[in-house]
Coordinates of C-alpha atoms and ligand atoms in Angstrom, one line a residue:
M1 CA 16.8 -39.8 11.4
I2 CA 15.9 -36.2 12.6
T3 CA 12.6 -35.2 10.2
K4 CA 12.9 -31.2 9.7
R5 CA 10.1 -29.2 11.3
D6 CA 10.3 -25.8 9.3
R7 CA 7.4 -26.0 6.3
V8 CA 6.3 -22.2 6.2
V9 CA 3.2 -21.8 4.0
I10 CA 2.5 -18.3 3.1
I11 CA -1.0 -17.2 1.9
G12 CA -1.6 -14.4 -0.6
A13 CA 0.6 -13.7 -3.9
G14 CA 0.3 -10.0 -3.7
V15 CA 3.6 -8.6 -3.4
T16 CA 3.7 -9.0 0.6
G17 CA 3.4 -12.7 0.3
T18 CA 5.8 -12.8 -2.7
A19 CA 8.1 -10.2 -1.1
A20 CA 8.0 -12.9 1.9
A21 CA 9.1 -16.1 -0.1
K22 CA 11.9 -14.5 -1.8
V23 CA 13.4 -12.8 1.7
L24 CA 12.7 -16.5 3.2
L25 CA 14.8 -18.1 0.8
E26 CA 17.4 -15.7 -0.5
Y27 CA 18.0 -15.0 3.4
T28 CA 17.3 -17.8 5.3
N29 CA 18.0 -21.4 6.2
V30 CA 14.4 -23.0 6.0
S31 CA 14.5 -25.9 4.0
Q32 CA 10.5 -25.2 2.6
V33 CA 8.1 -22.6 1.6
I34 CA 5.1 -22.8 0.0
L35 CA 2.7 -20.2 -1.2
I36 CA -1.0 -20.3 -2.0
E37 CA -2.7 -18.3 -3.4
K38 CA -6.4 -18.1 -4.3
R39 CA -6.2 -16.8 -7.9
S40 CA -4.5 -18.3 -11.2
G41 CA -1.6 -15.4 -11.0
V42 CA 0.2 -13.1 -8.3
A43 CA -1.1 -9.0 -7.5
Q44 CA -4.9 -9.8 -9.0
V45 CA -6.1 -7.5 -6.2
N46 CA -4.7 -4.4 -4.2
S47 CA -1.0 -5.4 -5.3
H48 CA -2.9 -5.1 -9.5
P49 CA -1.6 -1.8 -11.3
L50 CA -4.9 -0.1 -11.6
N51 CA -6.2 -1.1 -8.7
N52 CA -3.8 1.4 -6.6
A53 CA -1.8 4.6 -6.9
Q54 CA 1.4 2.7 -8.0
T55 CA 3.9 5.0 -5.5
S56 CA 6.8 4.2 -3.7
H57 CA 6.5 6.2 -0.4
D58 CA 9.2 7.1 1.7
G59 CA 7.5 9.6 4.1
S60 CA 8.9 12.8 3.0
T61 CA 6.2 14.2 0.7
E62 CA 3.6 12.2 2.5
T63 CA 2.6 15.3 5.1
N64 CA -0.1 12.8 6.7
Y65 CA 3.5 11.6 8.0
D66 CA 5.6 12.9 10.9
L67 CA 9.2 12.8 11.1
G68 CA 9.2 9.7 13.0
H69 CA 6.2 8.1 11.2
A70 CA 8.4 8.7 7.8
L71 CA 11.8 7.2 9.0
R72 CA 10.1 4.3 10.0
I73 CA 9.4 3.4 6.4
K74 CA 12.0 4.9 4.9
P75 CA 14.6 1.7 4.7
S76 CA 11.4 -0.2 3.7
A77 CA 11.4 2.1 1.0
T78 CA 15.1 2.1 0.0
A79 CA 14.8 -1.6 0.0
L80 CA 12.5 -1.4 -2.8
R81 CA 13.6 0.9 -4.9
R82 CA 17.3 -0.3 -4.7
Y83 CA 15.6 -3.5 -5.9
A84 CA 13.3 -2.2 -8.3
V85 CA 16.9 -0.3 -10.2
S86 CA 18.7 -3.7 -10.1
K87 CA 16.2 -4.8 -12.3
G88 CA 16.4 -2.2 -14.5
D89 CA 13.2 -3.5 -16.0
P90 CA 11.0 -0.3 -17.2
K91 CA 7.9 -1.8 -16.8
L92 CA 8.1 -2.6 -13.2
F93 CA 9.5 1.5 -12.2
Q94 CA 9.8 4.7 -13.7
K95 CA 11.5 7.4 -12.2
T96 CA 9.7 10.7 -11.8
L97 CA 9.7 13.6 -9.8
R98 CA 7.3 13.4 -6.4
M99 CA 6.0 16.7 -5.3
C100 CA 4.0 17.8 -2.4
L101 CA 1.8 21.1 -3.7
A102 CA 1.0 23.9 -1.6
V103 CA -1.5 26.3 -2.9
G104 CA -2.0 29.6 -0.3
P105 CA -0.1 31.0 1.7
K106 CA -0.9 28.6 4.7
E107 CA -0.2 25.8 2.8
V108 CA 3.1 27.0 1.7
L109 CA 4.6 27.8 5.5
L110 CA 3.3 24.4 6.5
L111 CA 6.0 23.0 3.6
E112 CA 8.8 25.2 4.7
K113 CA 8.7 24.1 8.1
R114 CA 8.5 20.2 6.8
Y115 CA 11.8 21.5 4.7
R116 CA 13.9 22.4 7.3
E117 CA 12.7 18.9 9.5
F118 CA 13.0 16.8 6.4
K119 CA 15.6 17.7 4.6
P120 CA 18.5 16.3 7.3
H121 CA 17.0 12.8 6.8
Y122 CA 16.2 13.5 3.1
P123 CA 18.9 14.8 0.9
D124 CA 16.8 14.4 -2.3
L125 CA 14.3 17.3 -1.3
H126 CA 14.2 21.0 -2.2
L127 CA 11.6 23.5 -2.1
A128 CA 10.4 24.5 -5.8
Y129 CA 8.6 27.7 -6.3
R130 CA 6.3 29.0 -9.3
E131 CA 9.3 29.8 -11.5
E132 CA 10.9 26.4 -11.5
L133 CA 7.5 24.7 -10.8
A134 CA 6.3 26.1 -14.5
R135 CA 9.8 24.3 -15.8
I136 CA 9.0 21.2 -14.5
E137 CA 5.3 20.9 -14.0
P138 CA 3.9 23.5 -16.4
K139 CA 0.2 22.7 -16.3
V140 CA 0.0 23.1 -12.3
V141 CA 0.9 26.7 -13.0
E142 CA -0.6 27.1 -16.4
G143 CA -4.2 29.3 -16.3
R144 CA -3.3 30.1 -12.5
D145 CA -4.2 33.3 -10.8
R146 CA -0.9 35.3 -10.5
S147 CA -1.6 36.3 -7.1
E148 CA -2.2 32.7 -5.6
I149 CA 1.2 31.8 -3.9
I150 CA 2.2 28.5 -4.8
S151 CA 5.4 26.0 -3.4
A152 CA 6.1 22.3 -3.4
L153 CA 8.1 19.9 -1.5
V154 CA 9.9 18.0 -4.7
S155 CA 11.7 15.2 -4.1
T156 CA 13.9 13.7 -7.1
E157 CA 13.4 10.2 -6.1
G158 CA 10.0 9.7 -7.2
F159 CA 9.3 6.1 -8.5
I160 CA 6.0 5.1 -9.7
I161 CA 6.5 1.4 -9.6
N162 CA 4.2 -1.7 -11.3
Y163 CA 3.6 -3.6 -8.1
Q164 CA 2.4 -6.5 -9.9
E165 CA 5.3 -6.6 -12.1
L166 CA 7.6 -6.1 -8.7
A167 CA 5.7 -9.3 -7.8
K168 CA 6.4 -11.4 -10.8
H169 CA 9.9 -10.6 -10.7
F170 CA 10.1 -11.8 -6.6
L171 CA 8.0 -14.8 -7.2
A172 CA 10.5 -15.3 -10.2
D173 CA 13.9 -15.0 -7.5
A174 CA 11.7 -17.5 -5.5
E175 CA 11.1 -20.4 -8.5
R176 CA 14.9 -20.5 -9.1
D177 CA 15.2 -22.1 -5.2
P178 CA 14.3 -25.9 -4.9
R179 CA 13.0 -25.2 -1.9
F180 CA 9.7 -23.4 -2.9
K181 CA 7.0 -24.3 -4.3
A182 CA 3.7 -21.7 -5.7
V183 CA -0.1 -22.9 -5.9
F184 CA -2.0 -21.2 -7.4
N185 CA -6.4 -21.5 -8.4
S186 CA -6.5 -23.1 -4.6
S187 CA -8.4 -21.0 -2.1
V188 CA -7.8 -21.4 1.9
K189 CA -11.1 -21.9 3.6
K190 CA -10.2 -22.9 7.1
I191 CA -7.2 -22.9 9.2
V192 CA -6.9 -24.9 12.4
R193 CA -4.2 -25.4 15.0
R194 CA -3.7 -29.1 15.7
D195 CA -0.5 -30.5 18.3
D196 CA 2.5 -28.4 16.9
L197 CA 0.9 -28.0 13.1
Y198 CA -1.0 -25.7 11.6
L199 CA -3.9 -27.2 9.3
I200 CA -4.5 -25.3 6.3
Q201 CA -7.5 -26.7 3.9
T202 CA -8.4 -25.0 1.0
D203 CA -10.8 -25.7 -1.8
S204 CA -8.7 -29.0 -3.3
F205 CA -6.1 -30.0 -0.8
T206 CA -5.2 -29.6 2.9
I207 CA -1.6 -28.7 4.2
S208 CA 0.3 -28.6 7.5
A209 CA 2.5 -25.9 8.6
D210 CA 5.1 -25.3 11.4
V211 CA 4.6 -21.5 10.3
V212 CA 2.0 -19.3 8.5
L213 CA 2.3 -16.2 7.0
F214 CA -1.4 -14.7 6.1
A215 CA -0.1 -12.2 3.2
S216 CA -3.9 -12.1 2.6
G217 CA -4.7 -8.7 2.5
P218 CA -8.4 -8.2 4.9
Y219 CA -8.8 -11.7 5.0
S220 CA -5.4 -12.2 7.1
L221 CA -7.3 -10.8 9.4
L222 CA -10.2 -13.3 9.2
F223 CA -8.4 -16.5 9.6
A224 CA -6.5 -14.6 12.7
Q225 CA -9.9 -14.4 14.1
Q226 CA -10.3 -18.2 13.4
L227 CA -7.4 -18.7 15.5
G228 CA -8.7 -16.3 18.4
Y229 CA -5.9 -13.4 17.5
G230 CA -7.0 -9.9 17.2
T231 CA -10.5 -10.3 18.1
D232 CA -10.3 -6.7 19.2
Y233 CA -10.0 -5.6 15.2
A234 CA -11.9 -4.9 12.5
I235 CA -12.2 -4.0 8.9
L236 CA -13.1 -0.4 7.4
P237 CA -13.0 -1.2 3.6
V238 CA -12.6 1.9 1.9
A239 CA -12.4 2.0 -1.7
G240 CA -10.3 4.2 -4.0
S241 CA -11.6 5.5 -7.6
F242 CA -9.2 6.8 -9.7
Y243 CA -10.0 9.4 -13.1
S244 CA -8.6 9.7 -15.9
S245 CA -8.0 12.6 -17.9
G246 CA -5.3 12.4 -20.7
E247 CA -1.4 13.9 -21.0
F248 CA -1.5 16.5 -18.0
L249 CA 1.3 15.9 -15.4
R250 CA 4.8 14.3 -16.0
N251 CA 5.6 13.3 -12.3
K252 CA 3.7 12.5 -9.1
V253 CA 1.8 15.9 -7.1
Y254 CA 0.4 15.0 -4.4
R255 CA -1.2 18.0 -2.2
V256 CA -0.9 18.7 1.4
Q257 CA -3.0 16.8 3.8
I258 CA -6.4 17.9 4.8
E259 CA -6.0 18.7 8.8
G260 CA -7.3 16.3 10.8
M261 CA -8.7 13.9 7.6
P262 CA -6.6 10.2 8.4
F263 CA -6.7 9.6 4.2
A264 CA -4.4 11.2 2.2
A265 CA -5.9 13.5 -0.4
I266 CA -6.1 13.3 -4.1
H267 CA -3.4 13.6 -6.3
G268 CA -2.1 13.4 -9.9
D269 CA 0.3 11.2 -11.6
P270 CA 1.4 9.2 -14.8
D271 CA 0.4 5.5 -14.6
I272 CA 2.7 3.4 -15.6
L273 CA 0.5 1.1 -17.4
D274 CA 0.4 4.5 -20.4
M275 CA 3.0 7.8 -19.1
R276 CA 0.6 9.7 -20.8
D277 CA -2.4 9.3 -19.4
T278 CA -2.7 11.5 -15.9
R279 CA -4.3 9.7 -13.0
F280 CA -6.4 11.6 -10.3
G281 CA -7.8 9.9 -7.2
P282 CA -7.8 7.7 -5.2
T283 CA -11.4 8.9 -4.0
T284 CA -12.4 7.4 -0.6
K285 CA -15.5 5.3 -0.3
P286 CA -16.1 3.2 2.7
L287 CA -17.5 -0.1 1.1
P288 CA -18.8 -3.8 2.7
L289 CA -16.6 -5.6 0.5
M290 CA -13.5 -7.3 1.2
E291 CA -12.5 -7.2 -2.5
R292 CA -13.6 -4.7 -4.7
H293 CA -16.4 -5.2 -7.4
Q294 CA -16.3 -9.0 -5.8
Y295 CA -19.5 -8.6 -4.4
G296 CA -19.1 -12.0 -3.5
T297 CA -16.9 -11.1 -0.8
S298 CA -19.3 -8.7 1.4
K299 CA -20.6 -12.6 3.1
D300 CA -17.1 -12.7 4.6
F301 CA -16.6 -9.2 5.5
L302 CA -19.8 -9.6 7.7
R303 CA -18.0 -12.1 9.6
L304 CA -15.5 -9.9 10.9
P305 CA -16.9 -7.4 13.7
L306 CA -17.2 -3.8 12.4
L307 CA -21.2 -4.2 11.5
S308 CA -22.1 -7.4 13.1
T309 CA -21.6 -6.7 16.7
L310 CA -22.7 -3.9 18.6
R311 CA -19.4 -2.7 19.8
G312 CA -17.7 -2.8 16.0
L313 CA -21.0 -0.5 15.0
G314 CA -20.0 1.6 18.1
S315 CA -16.7 2.5 16.7
L316 CA -17.5 2.9 13.3
L317 CA -20.1 6.0 14.4
K318 CA -17.0 7.4 16.7
I319 CA -14.9 7.3 14.2
I320 CA -17.3 8.9 11.8
W321 CA -18.4 11.3 14.4
S322 CA -15.1 12.7 15.7
K323 CA -13.2 13.1 12.6
Q324 CA -16.3 14.6 10.9
L325 CA -16.2 12.2 8.0
L326 CA -19.9 11.7 7.1
T327 CA -19.8 14.9 4.6
Y328 CA -16.6 13.5 3.5
V329 CA -17.6 10.1 2.5
I330 CA -21.0 11.5 1.3
K331 CA -18.6 13.6 -1.5
N332 CA -16.7 11.0 -2.3
I333 CA -19.7 8.5 -2.9
L334 CA -21.3 11.1 -5.1
F335 CA -17.4 11.0 -7.3
D336 CA -18.3 7.4 -8.4
L337 CA -21.9 8.7 -10.0
P338 CA -22.2 9.6 -13.3
V339 CA -22.5 13.4 -14.6
I340 CA -22.7 15.0 -11.3
G341 CA -18.8 12.9 -10.0
P342 CA -16.7 14.7 -12.7
A343 CA -18.6 17.8 -12.0
L344 CA -17.6 17.7 -8.3
F345 CA -14.5 15.6 -8.4
L346 CA -13.3 18.6 -10.8
R347 CA -13.2 21.2 -7.8
E348 CA -10.9 18.6 -6.5
V349 CA -8.3 18.2 -9.1
R350 CA -8.3 22.4 -10.3
P351 CA -6.2 23.3 -7.3
I352 CA -3.3 20.9 -8.9
V353 CA -4.1 21.6 -12.6
P354 CA -6.5 25.0 -12.8
T355 CA -6.8 24.5 -17.4
I356 CA -8.6 20.9 -16.2
R357 CA -12.1 20.6 -18.0
Y358 CA -15.2 18.7 -17.1
R359 CA -14.9 16.9 -20.6
D360 CA -11.0 15.7 -20.0
L361 CA -11.9 13.5 -16.7
K362 CA -13.4 9.8 -17.3
L363 CA -14.0 7.4 -14.0
R364 CA -12.3 4.3 -14.7
R365 CA -14.5 1.9 -14.2
G366 CA -13.6 -1.6 -13.0
A367 CA -10.7 -0.3 -11.2
G368 CA -9.3 1.0 -7.8
G369 CA -9.0 -1.3 -4.8
I370 CA -10.0 -1.1 -1.2
R371 CA -7.6 -0.1 1.4
P372 CA -8.2 -2.7 4.6
Q373 CA -8.1 0.2 7.4
I374 CA -7.7 -1.2 10.8
V375 CA -10.4 -0.3 13.5
N376 CA -9.4 -0.8 17.0
L377 CA -12.4 -2.1 18.8
K378 CA -11.1 -1.3 22.6
T379 CA -10.0 2.1 21.8
Q380 CA -13.3 2.8 18.9
E381 CA -10.1 4.7 16.6
L382 CA -8.9 4.1 13.4
E383 CA -4.7 3.0 13.3
M384 CA -3.7 4.1 10.3
G385 CA -0.7 2.5 8.5
D386 CA 0.1 -1.2 7.8
A387 CA -1.3 -3.9 10.7
T388 CA 0.6 -7.1 11.9
L389 CA -0.5 -9.6 14.0
V390 CA 1.7 -11.7 15.6
G391 CA 0.8 -15.5 17.2
E392 CA 1.7 -18.6 17.9
N393 CA 3.8 -19.5 14.7
A394 CA 1.7 -17.5 13.0
I395 CA 2.1 -13.9 11.1
F396 CA -0.6 -12.0 10.2
N397 CA -0.4 -8.8 8.1
T398 CA -3.1 -6.9 6.9
T399 CA -1.3 -4.1 4.4
P400 CA -3.6 -1.1 4.0
S401 CA -1.6 2.0 1.9
P402 CA 1.2 2.1 2.2
G403 CA 1.9 -1.9 2.2
A404 CA 3.2 -2.0 -0.8
S405 CA 5.9 -0.1 -0.3
V406 CA 6.6 -1.6 2.6
C407 CA 6.4 -4.9 0.9
L408 CA 10.2 -5.8 1.5
G409 CA 10.4 -4.4 5.0
N410 CA 8.2 -6.1 6.1
A411 CA 9.2 -8.9 4.7
H412 CA 12.5 -8.8 5.9
R413 CA 10.8 -8.2 9.5
D414 CA 8.5 -11.2 9.1
A415 CA 11.8 -13.7 7.8
K416 CA 13.6 -12.9 11.2
K417 CA 10.3 -13.5 12.9
I418 CA 10.0 -16.8 11.4
V419 CA 14.0 -17.8 12.4
G420 CA 13.2 -16.5 15.9
F421 CA 10.0 -19.3 16.0
L422 CA 12.3 -21.9 14.5
G423 CA 14.8 -21.6 17.1
P424 CA 18.8 -21.7 17.0
D425 CA 19.1 -23.4 14.3
Y426 CA 17.7 -21.0 12.0
Y427 CA 19.3 -17.4 10.7
F428 CA 18.6 -14.5 8.9
D429 CA 21.6 -13.5 6.8
E430 CA 21.6 -9.6 7.9
D431 CA 24.5 -9.0 6.5
K432 CA 23.9 -10.0 2.8
F433 CA 20.0 -8.3 3.2
Q434 CA 21.9 -4.5 4.2
R435 CA 24.6 -5.3 1.4
E436 CA 21.8 -5.9 -0.9
L437 CA 18.8 -4.0 0.0
G438 CA 20.2 -1.9 3.3
E439 CA 20.8 2.4 2.7
L440 CA 23.7 2.8 0.6
P441 CA 27.0 4.3 2.2
K442 CA 27.3 8.0 1.8
S443 CA 29.8 8.2 -0.2
A444 CA 28.5 5.2 -2.6
Ligands
FAD501 C1 -6.8 3.0 -3.9 C2 -5.9 2.2 -3.3 C3 -4.5 3.2 -3.5 C4 -3.0 2.8 -2.9 N1 -1.9 3.3 -3.6 C5 -0.8 2.5 -2.5 C6 0.3 3.2 -2.9 O1 0.3 4.7 -4.4 N2 2.1 3.2 -2.4 C7 1.4 2.0 -1.7 O2 2.6 1.2 -1.1 N3 0.3 1.1 -1.2 C8 -0.9 1.6 -1.7 N4 -2.2 1.0 -1.5 C9 -1.7 -0.1 -1.0 C10 -1.4 -1.1 -1.3 O3 -1.9 -1.5 -2.9 C11 -1.4 -2.8 -0.7 O4 -1.0 -2.3 0.6 C12 -0.5 -3.6 -1.9 O5 -1.5 -3.9 -2.5 C13 -1.3 -5.1 -0.4 O6 0.0 -6.4 -0.8 P1 -0.9 -7.4 -0.8 O7 0.1 -8.3 -1.1 O8 -1.1 -7.2 1.1 O9 -2.0 -7.4 -0.7 P2 -2.5 -8.1 -2.2 O10 -2.4 -7.4 -3.5 O11 -4.3 -7.3 -2.0 O12 -3.2 -9.6 -2.5 C14 -3.3 -10.5 -1.4 C15 -3.7 -11.6 -2.2 O13 -4.3 -12.8 -1.2 C16 -5.2 -13.6 -1.8 N5 -5.9 -14.1 -0.8 C17 -6.8 -13.5 -0.9 N6 -7.0 -14.2 0.4 C18 -7.0 -15.8 0.2 C19 -7.2 -17.4 0.4 N7 -8.6 -17.0 1.5 N8 -6.6 -18.0 -0.2 C20 -5.4 -17.9 -0.9 N9 -5.0 -16.5 -1.3 C21 -5.7 -15.5 -0.4 C22 -5.8 -12.3 -2.6 O14 -5.9 -13.6 -4.4 C23 -4.6 -11.7 -3.1 O15 -3.7 -12.2 -4.5 C24 -3.3 1.7 -2.5 C25 -4.2 0.6 -1.9 C26 -5.3 1.5 -2.8 C27 -6.4 0.5 -2.7

């Protein structure tokens, strides 16, 4: 009798892990997929709607992405949006405009150049000037000095996504398949490689896996390092807080990226949990934690080589020095303080909504996640975008922003990698994936 050796274990049930489960079950012939999550339900960490900016990024209006980078994430955004639309669930997504606002002639010129370069690849883009902006997003124009020149690069494909609802849909899809099992309230503590198997120890059981996929945020790197992978990497955890302001914006309004800054500038948008509340953020504050507001996770952070090794500390100092991040970080730390925080933050928000007042801004306490930014200890540089390590029959995803936007793209990539690990008897049904979640033909 031939025993099948194809048990895939996924660790972490945020959008990344649940998307991987769904894609493995729907587009491959693996015979067992097990999802292990330490919390009681899906998407309670960075994928929770209170903790991230709820944007489906596709690269077009994100001025921190050049065209090459933008086009690399576009297919992932397409897959996500097609999936969301197919569910027709208003709790899952709301469609608005998404725009990048330019203030002053230098920024206006920059967006005009970007528009010419990006328009052939993103037909949903147009440039809007003061008159149109007054119509589509009045608060951006109200009270603004008439002599101040403004414009916006506008995408009509502005999706606000509740990534926790998305994870619930992925889980429900997976649960329809008898090859799947999800185990909650079980925290993975240790992983070892024995013969051809991985032995995964949780706080309540031990399980073997032929292939393991870590979708556990910064913990993915910690487990990779337990297995000897990714030892040249560390994590700089960058917390992001949000302010509530009441009803101001109808759409997602981003700003032109601050030149040379590795983190996106703050933006404003309606909250999918209450579309009449405009959120502004996220701020950018390094914190020595793996998960926000979970202070016990600091000891796990110290097991990673950023603060606990000389080359980690050297890399951190070099990053802060070379990117001139010190004042920026101090300012962002102050944003979270009472009284002075909203006063300083107001200055960041006014270029978007000139009439906003101090009393409109309320810091959302207990909300906001942590972006696990990857530090390359060899180059002593920050590596932006999502990060994946591949080992022997193992994949480790650490997913800083825009990790949620690319969850289906990552699942597509990882499922193909997994059938590759398993050998010639296994397939990934690419035609079916493209039919269901790929770019629509031009005529459609
Ligand atoms: C402030 C902020 C704003 C952002 N805005 C956006 C945005 O607008 N658009 C976008 O695309 N992305 C955004 N992101 C990034 C996005 O939120 C993440 O990339 C995404 O949610 C990551 O999903 P994930 O499933 O990989 O991780 P998570 O959602 O964090 O899930 C990881 C899961 O692993 C579990 N886990 C961890 N360790 C273990 C263990 N040992 N055993 C078992 N389970 C474990 C955790 O409990 C958790 O459920 C933002 C992030 C932040 C912090």
